[in-house]
Coordinates of C-alpha atoms and ligand atoms in Angstrom, one line a residue:
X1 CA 0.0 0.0 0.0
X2 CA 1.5 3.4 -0.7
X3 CA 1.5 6.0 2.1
X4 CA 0.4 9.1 0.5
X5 CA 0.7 10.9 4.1
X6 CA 4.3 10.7 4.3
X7 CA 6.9 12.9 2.8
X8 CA 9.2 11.3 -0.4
X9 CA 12.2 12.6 -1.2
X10 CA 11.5 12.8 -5.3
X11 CA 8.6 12.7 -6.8
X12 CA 8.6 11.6 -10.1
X13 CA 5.2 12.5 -12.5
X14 CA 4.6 10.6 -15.1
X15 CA 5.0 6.8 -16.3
X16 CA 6.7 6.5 -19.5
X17 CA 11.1 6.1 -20.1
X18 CA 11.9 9.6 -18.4
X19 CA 9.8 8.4 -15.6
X20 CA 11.3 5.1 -15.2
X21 CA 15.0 6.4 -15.3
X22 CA 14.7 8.9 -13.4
X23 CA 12.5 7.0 -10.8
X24 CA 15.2 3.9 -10.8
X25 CA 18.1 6.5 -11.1
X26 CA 16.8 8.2 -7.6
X27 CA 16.6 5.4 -5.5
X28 CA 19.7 3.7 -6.3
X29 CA 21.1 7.0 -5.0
X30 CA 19.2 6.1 -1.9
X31 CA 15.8 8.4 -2.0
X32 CA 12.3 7.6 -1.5
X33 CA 10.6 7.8 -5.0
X34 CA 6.6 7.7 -5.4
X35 CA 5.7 7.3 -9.2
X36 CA 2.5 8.9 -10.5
X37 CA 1.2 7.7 -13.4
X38 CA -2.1 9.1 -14.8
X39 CA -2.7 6.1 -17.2
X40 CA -4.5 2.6 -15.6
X41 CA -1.7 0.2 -15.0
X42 CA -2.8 -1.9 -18.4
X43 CA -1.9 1.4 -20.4
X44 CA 1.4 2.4 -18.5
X45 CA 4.1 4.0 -20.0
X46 CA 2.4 6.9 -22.3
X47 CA 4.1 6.6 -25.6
X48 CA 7.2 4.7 -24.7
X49 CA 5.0 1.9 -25.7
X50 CA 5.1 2.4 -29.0
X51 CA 8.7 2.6 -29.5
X52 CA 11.2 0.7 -30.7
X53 CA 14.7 1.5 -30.6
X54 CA 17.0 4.4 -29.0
X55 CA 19.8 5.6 -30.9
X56 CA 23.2 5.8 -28.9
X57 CA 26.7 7.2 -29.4
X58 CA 29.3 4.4 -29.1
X59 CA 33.0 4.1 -30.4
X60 CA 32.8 0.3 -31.9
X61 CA 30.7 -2.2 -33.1
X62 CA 28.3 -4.1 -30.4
X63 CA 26.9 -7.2 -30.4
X64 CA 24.3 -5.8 -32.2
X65 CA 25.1 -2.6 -34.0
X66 CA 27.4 -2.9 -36.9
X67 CA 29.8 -0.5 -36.4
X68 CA 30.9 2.9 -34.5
X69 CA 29.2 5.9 -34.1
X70 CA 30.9 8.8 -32.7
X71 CA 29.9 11.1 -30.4
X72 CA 30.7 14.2 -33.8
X73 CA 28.7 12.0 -36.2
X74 CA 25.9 11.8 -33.8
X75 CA 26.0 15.6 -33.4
X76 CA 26.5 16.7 -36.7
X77 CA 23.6 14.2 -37.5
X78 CA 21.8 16.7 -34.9
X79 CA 22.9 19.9 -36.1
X80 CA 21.6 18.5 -39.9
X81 CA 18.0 17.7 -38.7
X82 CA 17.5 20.8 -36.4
X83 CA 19.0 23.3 -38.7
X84 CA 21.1 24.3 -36.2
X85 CA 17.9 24.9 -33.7
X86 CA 19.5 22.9 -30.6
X87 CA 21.5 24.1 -27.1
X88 CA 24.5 22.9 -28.5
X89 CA 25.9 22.5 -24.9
X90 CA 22.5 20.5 -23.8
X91 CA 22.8 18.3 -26.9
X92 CA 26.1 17.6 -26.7
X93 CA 26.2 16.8 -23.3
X94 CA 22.6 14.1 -23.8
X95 CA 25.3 12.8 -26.5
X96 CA 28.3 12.1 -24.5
X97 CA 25.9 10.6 -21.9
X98 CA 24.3 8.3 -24.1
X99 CA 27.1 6.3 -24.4
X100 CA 26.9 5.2 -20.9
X101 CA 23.2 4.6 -21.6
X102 CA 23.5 1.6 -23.5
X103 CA 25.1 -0.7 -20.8
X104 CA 23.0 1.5 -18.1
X105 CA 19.7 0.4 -19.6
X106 CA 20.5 -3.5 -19.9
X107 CA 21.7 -2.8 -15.7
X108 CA 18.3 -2.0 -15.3
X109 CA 16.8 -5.2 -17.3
X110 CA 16.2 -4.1 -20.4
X111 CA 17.6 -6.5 -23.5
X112 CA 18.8 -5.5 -27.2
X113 CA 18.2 -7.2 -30.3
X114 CA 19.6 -6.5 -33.7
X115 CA 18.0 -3.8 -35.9
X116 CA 14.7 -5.2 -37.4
X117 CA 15.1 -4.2 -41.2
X118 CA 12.3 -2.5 -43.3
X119 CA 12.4 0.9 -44.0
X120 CA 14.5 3.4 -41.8
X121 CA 18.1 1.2 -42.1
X122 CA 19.5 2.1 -38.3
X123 CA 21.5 -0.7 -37.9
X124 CA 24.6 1.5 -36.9
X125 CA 23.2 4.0 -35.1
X126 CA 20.1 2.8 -33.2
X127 CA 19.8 -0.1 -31.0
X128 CA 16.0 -1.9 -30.8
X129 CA 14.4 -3.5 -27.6
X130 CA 13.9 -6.6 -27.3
X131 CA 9.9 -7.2 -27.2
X132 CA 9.2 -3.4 -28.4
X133 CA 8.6 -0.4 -26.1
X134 CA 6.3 -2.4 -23.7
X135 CA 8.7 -5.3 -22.9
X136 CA 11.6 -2.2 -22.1
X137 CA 8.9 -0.8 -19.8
X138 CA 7.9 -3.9 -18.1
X139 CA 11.7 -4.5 -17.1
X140 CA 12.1 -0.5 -15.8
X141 CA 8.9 -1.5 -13.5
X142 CA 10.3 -4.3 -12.6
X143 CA 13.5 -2.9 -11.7
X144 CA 11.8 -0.3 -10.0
X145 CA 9.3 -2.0 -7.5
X146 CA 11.9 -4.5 -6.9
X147 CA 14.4 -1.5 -5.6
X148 CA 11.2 -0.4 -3.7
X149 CA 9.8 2.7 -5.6
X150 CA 6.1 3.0 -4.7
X151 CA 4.1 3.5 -8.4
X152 CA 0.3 4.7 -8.2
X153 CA -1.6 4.5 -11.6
X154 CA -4.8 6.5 -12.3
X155 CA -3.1 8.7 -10.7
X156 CA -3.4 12.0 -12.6
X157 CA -1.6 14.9 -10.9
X158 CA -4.5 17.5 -11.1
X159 CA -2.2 20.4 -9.6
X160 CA 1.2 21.7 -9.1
X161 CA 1.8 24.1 -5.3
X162 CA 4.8 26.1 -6.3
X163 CA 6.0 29.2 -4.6
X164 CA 9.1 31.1 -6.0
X165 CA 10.2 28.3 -8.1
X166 CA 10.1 25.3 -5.3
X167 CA 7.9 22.6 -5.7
X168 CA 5.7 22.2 -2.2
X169 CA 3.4 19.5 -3.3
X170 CA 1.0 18.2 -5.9
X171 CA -2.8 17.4 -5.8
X172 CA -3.4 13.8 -7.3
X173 CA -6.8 12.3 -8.7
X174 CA -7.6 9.6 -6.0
X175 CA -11.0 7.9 -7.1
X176 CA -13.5 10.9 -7.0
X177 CA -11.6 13.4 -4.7
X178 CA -7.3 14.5 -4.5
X179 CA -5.0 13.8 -2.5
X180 CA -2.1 15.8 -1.3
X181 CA 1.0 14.4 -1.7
X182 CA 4.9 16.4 -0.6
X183 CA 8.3 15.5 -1.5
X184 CA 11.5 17.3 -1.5
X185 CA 12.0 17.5 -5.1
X186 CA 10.0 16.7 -8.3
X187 CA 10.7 15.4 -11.3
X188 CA 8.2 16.4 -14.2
X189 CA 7.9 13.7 -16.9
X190 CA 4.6 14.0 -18.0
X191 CA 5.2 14.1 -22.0
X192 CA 4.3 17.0 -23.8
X193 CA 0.8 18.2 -25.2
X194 CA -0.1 16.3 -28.3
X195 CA -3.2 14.7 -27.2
X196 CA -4.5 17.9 -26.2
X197 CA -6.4 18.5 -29.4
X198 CA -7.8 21.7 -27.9
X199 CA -4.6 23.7 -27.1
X200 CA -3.6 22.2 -30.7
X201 CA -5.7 24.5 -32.1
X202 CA -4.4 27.3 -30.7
X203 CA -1.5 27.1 -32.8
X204 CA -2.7 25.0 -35.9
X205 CA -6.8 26.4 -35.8
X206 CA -9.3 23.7 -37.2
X207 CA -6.7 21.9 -38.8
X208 CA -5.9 20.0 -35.5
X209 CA -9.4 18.9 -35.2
X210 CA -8.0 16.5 -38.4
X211 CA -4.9 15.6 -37.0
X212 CA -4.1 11.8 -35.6
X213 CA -1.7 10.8 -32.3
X214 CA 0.2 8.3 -33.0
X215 CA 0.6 7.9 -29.0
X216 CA -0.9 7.9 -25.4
X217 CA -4.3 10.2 -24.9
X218 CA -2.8 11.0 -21.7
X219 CA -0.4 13.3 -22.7
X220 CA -2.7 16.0 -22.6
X221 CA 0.7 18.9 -21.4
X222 CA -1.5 19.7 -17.8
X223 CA 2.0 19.5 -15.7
X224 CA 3.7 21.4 -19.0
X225 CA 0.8 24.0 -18.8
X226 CA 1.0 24.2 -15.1
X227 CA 5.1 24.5 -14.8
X228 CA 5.0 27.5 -17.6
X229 CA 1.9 29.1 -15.6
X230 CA 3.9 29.0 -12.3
X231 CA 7.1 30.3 -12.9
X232 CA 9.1 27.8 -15.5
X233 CA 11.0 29.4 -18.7
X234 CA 9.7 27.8 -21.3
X235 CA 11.4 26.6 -24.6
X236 CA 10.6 25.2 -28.8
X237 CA 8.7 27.0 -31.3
X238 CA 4.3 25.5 -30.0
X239 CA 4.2 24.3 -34.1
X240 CA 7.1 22.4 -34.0
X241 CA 6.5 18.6 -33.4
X242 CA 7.5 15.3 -34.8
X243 CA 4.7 14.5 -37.4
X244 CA 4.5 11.4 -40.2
X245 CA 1.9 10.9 -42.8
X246 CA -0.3 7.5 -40.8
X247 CA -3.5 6.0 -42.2
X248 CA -6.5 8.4 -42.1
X249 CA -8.3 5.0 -41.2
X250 CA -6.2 5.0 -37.9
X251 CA -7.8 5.5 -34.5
X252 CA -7.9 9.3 -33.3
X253 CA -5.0 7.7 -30.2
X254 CA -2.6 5.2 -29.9
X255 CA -2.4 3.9 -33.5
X256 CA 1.2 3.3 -33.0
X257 CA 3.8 2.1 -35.3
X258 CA 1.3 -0.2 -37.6
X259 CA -0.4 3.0 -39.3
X260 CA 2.8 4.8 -40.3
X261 CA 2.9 4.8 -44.0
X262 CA 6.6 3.9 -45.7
X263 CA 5.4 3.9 -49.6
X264 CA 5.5 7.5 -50.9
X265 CA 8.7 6.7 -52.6
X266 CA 7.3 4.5 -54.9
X267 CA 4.1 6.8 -56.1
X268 CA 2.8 9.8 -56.2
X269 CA 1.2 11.7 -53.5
X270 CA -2.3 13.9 -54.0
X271 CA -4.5 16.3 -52.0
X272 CA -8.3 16.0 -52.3
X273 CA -8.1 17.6 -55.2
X274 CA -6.1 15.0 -56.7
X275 CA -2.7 17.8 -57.2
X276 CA 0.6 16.6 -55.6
X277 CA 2.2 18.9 -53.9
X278 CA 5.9 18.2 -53.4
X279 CA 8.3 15.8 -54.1
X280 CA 8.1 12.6 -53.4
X281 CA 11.7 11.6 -54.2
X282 CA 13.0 14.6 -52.8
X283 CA 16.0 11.9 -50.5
X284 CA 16.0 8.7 -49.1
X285 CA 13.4 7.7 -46.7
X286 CA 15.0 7.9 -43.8
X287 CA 15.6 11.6 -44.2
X288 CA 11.7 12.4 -45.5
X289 CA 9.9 10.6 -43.7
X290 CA 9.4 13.0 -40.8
X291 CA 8.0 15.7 -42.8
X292 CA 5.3 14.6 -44.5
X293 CA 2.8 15.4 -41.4
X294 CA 3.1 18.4 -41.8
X295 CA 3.4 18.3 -45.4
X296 CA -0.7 16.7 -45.0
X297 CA -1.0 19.4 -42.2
X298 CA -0.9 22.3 -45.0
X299 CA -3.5 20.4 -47.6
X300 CA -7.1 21.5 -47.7
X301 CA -9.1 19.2 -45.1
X302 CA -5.8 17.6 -43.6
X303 CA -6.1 14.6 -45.9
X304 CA -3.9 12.8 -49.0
X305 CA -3.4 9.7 -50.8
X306 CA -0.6 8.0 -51.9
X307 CA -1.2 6.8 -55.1
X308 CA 1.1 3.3 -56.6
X309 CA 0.6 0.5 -58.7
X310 CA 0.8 -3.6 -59.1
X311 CA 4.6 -3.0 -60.1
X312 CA 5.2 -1.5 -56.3
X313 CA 2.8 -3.1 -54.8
X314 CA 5.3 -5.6 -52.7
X315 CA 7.6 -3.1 -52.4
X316 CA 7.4 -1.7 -49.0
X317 CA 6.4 -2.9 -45.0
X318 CA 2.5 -3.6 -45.3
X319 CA 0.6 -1.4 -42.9
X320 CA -2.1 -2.7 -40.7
X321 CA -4.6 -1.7 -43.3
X322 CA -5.0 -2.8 -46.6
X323 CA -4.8 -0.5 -49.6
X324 CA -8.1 1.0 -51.9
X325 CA -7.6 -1.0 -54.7
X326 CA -9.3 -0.8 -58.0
X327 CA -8.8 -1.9 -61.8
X328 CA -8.5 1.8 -63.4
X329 CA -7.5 5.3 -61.8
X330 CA -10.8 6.9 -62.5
X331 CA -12.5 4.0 -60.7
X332 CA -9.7 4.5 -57.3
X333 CA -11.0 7.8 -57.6
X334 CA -14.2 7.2 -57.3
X335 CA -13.5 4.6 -54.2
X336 CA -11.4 7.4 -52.7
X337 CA -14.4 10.3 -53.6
X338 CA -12.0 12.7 -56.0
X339 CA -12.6 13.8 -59.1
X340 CA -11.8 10.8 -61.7
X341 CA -10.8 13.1 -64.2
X342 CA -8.7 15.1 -62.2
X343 CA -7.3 12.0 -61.1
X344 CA -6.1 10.8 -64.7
X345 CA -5.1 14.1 -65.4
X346 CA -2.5 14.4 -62.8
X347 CA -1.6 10.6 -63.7
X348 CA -1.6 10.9 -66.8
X349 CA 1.3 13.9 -66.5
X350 CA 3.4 12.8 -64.6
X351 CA 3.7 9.6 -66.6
X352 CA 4.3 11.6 -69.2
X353 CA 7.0 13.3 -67.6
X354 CA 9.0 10.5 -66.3
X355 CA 12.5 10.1 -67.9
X356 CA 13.6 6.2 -68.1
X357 CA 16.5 4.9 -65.7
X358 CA 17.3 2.6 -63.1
X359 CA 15.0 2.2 -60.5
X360 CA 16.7 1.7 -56.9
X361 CA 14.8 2.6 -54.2
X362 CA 18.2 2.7 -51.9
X363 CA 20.1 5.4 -53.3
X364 CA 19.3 8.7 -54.3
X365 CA 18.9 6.5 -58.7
X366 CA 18.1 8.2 -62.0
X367 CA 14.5 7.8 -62.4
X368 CA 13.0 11.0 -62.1
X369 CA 10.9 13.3 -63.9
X370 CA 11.3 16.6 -66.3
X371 CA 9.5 19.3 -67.1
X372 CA 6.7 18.8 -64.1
X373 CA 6.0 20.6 -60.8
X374 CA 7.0 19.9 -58.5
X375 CA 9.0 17.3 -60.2
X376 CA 9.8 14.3 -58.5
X377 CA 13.5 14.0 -58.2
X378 CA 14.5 9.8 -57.3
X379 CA 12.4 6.6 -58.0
X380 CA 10.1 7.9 -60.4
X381 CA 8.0 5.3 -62.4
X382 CA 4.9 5.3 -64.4
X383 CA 1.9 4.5 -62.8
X384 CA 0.2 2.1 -65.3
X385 CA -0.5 -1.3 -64.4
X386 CA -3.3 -2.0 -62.9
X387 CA -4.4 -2.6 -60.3
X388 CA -3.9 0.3 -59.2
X389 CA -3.9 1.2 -55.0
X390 CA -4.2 4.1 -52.9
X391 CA -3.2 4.8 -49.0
X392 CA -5.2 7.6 -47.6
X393 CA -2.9 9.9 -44.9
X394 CA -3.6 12.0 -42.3
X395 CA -0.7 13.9 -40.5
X396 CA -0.1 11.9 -37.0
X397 CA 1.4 13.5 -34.5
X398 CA 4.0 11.5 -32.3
X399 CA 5.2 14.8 -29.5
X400 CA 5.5 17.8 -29.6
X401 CA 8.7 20.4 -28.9
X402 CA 7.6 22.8 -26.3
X403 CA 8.8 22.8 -22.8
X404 CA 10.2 23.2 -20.2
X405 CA 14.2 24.7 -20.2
X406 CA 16.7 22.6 -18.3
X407 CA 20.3 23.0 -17.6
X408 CA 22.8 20.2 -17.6
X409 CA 21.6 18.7 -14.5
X410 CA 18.4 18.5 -16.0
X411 CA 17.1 21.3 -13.6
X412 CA 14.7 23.3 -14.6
X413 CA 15.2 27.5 -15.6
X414 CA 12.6 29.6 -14.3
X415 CA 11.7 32.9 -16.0
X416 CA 13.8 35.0 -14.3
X417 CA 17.0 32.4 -15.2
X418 CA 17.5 31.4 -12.1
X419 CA 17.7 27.4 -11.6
X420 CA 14.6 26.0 -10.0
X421 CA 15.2 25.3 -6.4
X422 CA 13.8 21.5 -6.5
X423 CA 12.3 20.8 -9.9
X424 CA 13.6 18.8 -12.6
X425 CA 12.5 17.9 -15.8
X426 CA 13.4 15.1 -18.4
X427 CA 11.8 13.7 -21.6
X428 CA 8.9 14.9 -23.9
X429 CA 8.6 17.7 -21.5
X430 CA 12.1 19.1 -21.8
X431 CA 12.6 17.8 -25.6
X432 CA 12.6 21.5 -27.1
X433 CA 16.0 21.9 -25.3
X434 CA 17.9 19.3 -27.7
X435 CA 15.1 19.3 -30.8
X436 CA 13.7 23.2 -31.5
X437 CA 12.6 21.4 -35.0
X438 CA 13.5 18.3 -37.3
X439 CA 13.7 14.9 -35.8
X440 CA 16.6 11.7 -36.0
X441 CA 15.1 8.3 -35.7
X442 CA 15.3 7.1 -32.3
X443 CA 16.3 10.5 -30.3
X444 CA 12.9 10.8 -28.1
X445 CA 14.1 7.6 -25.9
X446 CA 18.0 8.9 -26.2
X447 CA 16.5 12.8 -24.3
X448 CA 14.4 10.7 -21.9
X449 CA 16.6 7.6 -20.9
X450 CA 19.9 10.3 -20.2
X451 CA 17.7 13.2 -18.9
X452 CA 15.8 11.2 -16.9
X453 CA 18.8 9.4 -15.5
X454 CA 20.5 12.4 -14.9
X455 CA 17.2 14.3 -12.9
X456 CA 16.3 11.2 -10.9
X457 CA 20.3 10.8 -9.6
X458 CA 20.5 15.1 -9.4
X459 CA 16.8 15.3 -7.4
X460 CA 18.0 12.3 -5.1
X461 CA 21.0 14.7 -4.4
X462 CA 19.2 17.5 -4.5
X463 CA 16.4 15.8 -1.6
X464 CA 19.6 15.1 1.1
X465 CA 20.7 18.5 1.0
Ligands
FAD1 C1 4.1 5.4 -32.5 C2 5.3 5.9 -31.8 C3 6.6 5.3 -32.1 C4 7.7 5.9 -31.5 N1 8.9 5.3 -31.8 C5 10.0 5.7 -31.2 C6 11.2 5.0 -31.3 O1 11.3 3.9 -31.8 N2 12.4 5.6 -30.7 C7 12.3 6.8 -30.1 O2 13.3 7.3 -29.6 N3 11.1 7.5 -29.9 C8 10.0 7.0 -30.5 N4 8.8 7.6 -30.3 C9 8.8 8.8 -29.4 C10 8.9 8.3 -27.9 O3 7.7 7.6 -27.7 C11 9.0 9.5 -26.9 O4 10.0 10.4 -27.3 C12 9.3 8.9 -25.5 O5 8.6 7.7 -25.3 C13 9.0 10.0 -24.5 O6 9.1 9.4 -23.2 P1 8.5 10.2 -22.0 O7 8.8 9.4 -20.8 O8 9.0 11.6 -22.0 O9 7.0 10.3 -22.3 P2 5.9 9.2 -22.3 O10 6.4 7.8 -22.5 O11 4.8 9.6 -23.3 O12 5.3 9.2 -20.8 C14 4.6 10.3 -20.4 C15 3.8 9.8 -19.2 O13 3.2 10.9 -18.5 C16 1.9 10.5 -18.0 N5 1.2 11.7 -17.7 C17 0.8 12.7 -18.5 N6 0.1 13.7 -17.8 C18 0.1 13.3 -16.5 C19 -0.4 13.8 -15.2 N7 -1.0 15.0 -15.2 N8 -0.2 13.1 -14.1 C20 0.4 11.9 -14.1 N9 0.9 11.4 -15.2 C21 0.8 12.0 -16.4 C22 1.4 9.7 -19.1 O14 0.3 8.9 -18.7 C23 2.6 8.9 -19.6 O15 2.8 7.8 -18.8 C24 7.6 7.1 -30.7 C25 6.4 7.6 -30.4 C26 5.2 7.1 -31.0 C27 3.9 7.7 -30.6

């Protein structure tokens, strides 16, 4: 039974990676740790379930990454995505820790396979759990009970007592009522605010009312919203977030990885009024896949299809649901309710346009189009053999970059730039520190697992004192 009358020395808010690390990281530092986790115990671990790998500076090959990757290449790779939009100091200091974070995780019973193949090609840089996101979580809460951290679920914090930037104690959801509960230090790492369609709109208008996410429903930003109203600098552009292009079929939450659509290399892709609207070869996968949510962000209603034939048809990971398939392009548009004619027209062009070569979906190969806008650069065939097949895609949000700013010891700034007294901060919630825009496969789990160490050891510390 946890004692929510007595005083902990941390506690931690929130039950996904940053949680777990920082929780297991405090009380092997010998503090009393209370996780609250707003999620029933079935849907633990927000949207650490979903993942799948964590990508990790090391110096040589491992028993299951192929070769090195240095703590540079793993920043310049940084710099590239962000434009330059990172704390360098911040970033480079979650890189040089997450080196250490690659035997520290397996310490705390978590187990790496090698890269599963498909579309994204990590088997370098990023190092997959074994079981998925929900067998990594089931190990951290094993760990953690097993060291003796007390972990309440339904247990939403509802509010936040801070006075002049120190935490005094939090009001938590108990059944119908609240309960109080103090600790010496806090550790916010609650996610950020992508379920929280509403404050969405603030930023995107009625567009968000179309968006999907990917993740938990319970990352809804309350602690964010709370921290920023009560003192905490904030940091990342509200718009920015990590976005892919997931079945419009997909469930408004927790779709997860099975909706996440890996085929707009090998087509075309059209708005509802059966235009395309950028380049579908523009790079490699890896490198575009991230911005085609909020390419489908900017088209009228939120909403496009990708747009192949039988000749690609088994050319990419199947997604959990089955294409629109039909024997002519005016009849797909029909099933998919565009204008047919439009349809073939668009088709029709950019066959017309496409220049022969040598199709290779794995480098950057000659087939590509000329004398159409936009043009489409790599991988460009004609679409002409029935049948032909169409993905609709909505942009699915996976977290967004606002936050909370940290310093090194993942402490949180307040306004005035003074370091928070007893408050700390690591994953989702911080993430704007490292990522103010752009995205590398497998960073969300690398700011969570080293921030979240780091807060957990640093509010443990900062508890004693
Ligand atoms: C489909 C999908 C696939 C992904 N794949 C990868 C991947 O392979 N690699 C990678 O690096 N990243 C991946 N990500 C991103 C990754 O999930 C996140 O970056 C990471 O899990 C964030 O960890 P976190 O602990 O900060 O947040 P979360 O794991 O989301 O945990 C936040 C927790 O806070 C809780 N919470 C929220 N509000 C409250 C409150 N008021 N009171 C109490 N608790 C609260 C939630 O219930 C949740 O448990 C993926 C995301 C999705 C959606």
């Amino acid at each position: 039974m946890v004692d929510l009358s007595r005083k902990y020395d941390v506690l931690v808010i929130g039950g996904g990676n940053a949680a777990l690390c920082a929780a297991i990281s405090a009380r092997r530092d010998g503090a009393s740790v209370l996780v609250l986790e707003a999620a029933p115990k079935f849907y633990r671990g927000g949207n650490t379930r979903h993942t799948r790998n964590m990508r990790c500076a090391h110096d040589a090959a491992t028993d299951i990454l192929t070769g090195p990757y240095t703590e540079e290449e793993f920043w310049e790779d940084l710099l590239r995505v962000t434009g330059g939009e990172t704390d360098e100091e911040l970033a480079r200091h979650m890189i040089a820790e997450s080196k250490d974070i690659l035997g520290w995780i397996v310490e705390q019973g978590v187990r790496w396979q090698p890269s599963l193949g498909g579309t994204l090609g990590l088997g370098r840089t990023n190092s997959f759990f074994l079981g998925g996101g929900r067998a990594m979580l089931n190990a951290l809460y094993l760990t953690a009970e097993r060291l003796g951290v007390d972990v309440l679920y339904d247990a939403e914090v509802m509010d936040l007592d801070i006075a002049d930037g120190m935490f005094m104690s939090a009001a938590v959801r108990r059944g119908d009522g609240r309960a109080a509960v103090t600790a010496s230090t806090l550790v916010a790492a609650a996610g950020g605010f992508e379920a929280n369609i509403e404050w969405l709109r603030q930023y995107w208008g009625e567009a968000a009312d179309n968006f999907l996410i990917r993740g938990t429903p319970y990352n809804r930003g309350s602690i964010l919203k709370m921290l920023l109203e009560k003192g905490a600098q904030e940091i990342g552009d509200p718009r920015q977030c990590h976005a892919v292009a997931i079945d419009a079929r997909a469930p408004k939450f927790d779709g997860g990885i099975i909706t996440r659509h890996d085929s707009v290399v090998f087509g075309i892709v059209v708005n509802r009024d059966a235009e395309r609207f950028y380049d579908e070869g523009e790079d490699v996968w890896p490198k575009r896949y991230a911005i085609w949510g909020r390419l489908v962000a900017a088209q009228p209603g939120q909403i496009a299809y990708i747009i192949f034939d039988a000749s690609s048809a088994n050319s990419f990971m199947p997604t959990l649901f089955p294409p629109i398939e039909a024997s002519s392009v005016a009849e797909l548009a029909s099933r998919l309710e565009l204008d047919p004619a439009a349809l073939e027209n668009t088709v029709g062009r950019f066959n017309a346009a496409v220049r022969p070569g040598t199709f290779d979906h794995t480098i950057l190969d000659d087939c590509r189009t000329e004398g159409l806008t936009p043009p489409k650069s790599h991988w460009a065939r004609r679409i002409e053999t029935p049948p032909f097949y169409a993905y609709p895609v909505r942009p699915g949000i996976t977290f967004t970059y606002l936050g909370t700013r940290v310093n090194k010891q993942a402490r949180m700034l307040m306004k005035d730039g003074k370091p928070s007294a007893n408050m700390f901060a690591a994953g989702e919630i911080m993430a704007g520190n490292v990522l103010g825009k752009g995205y590398a496969a497998g960073v969300g789990m690398t700011i969570g697992s080293v921030f979240g160490r780091i807060a957990g050891r640093e509010a443990a510390r900062n508890g004693r004192n």
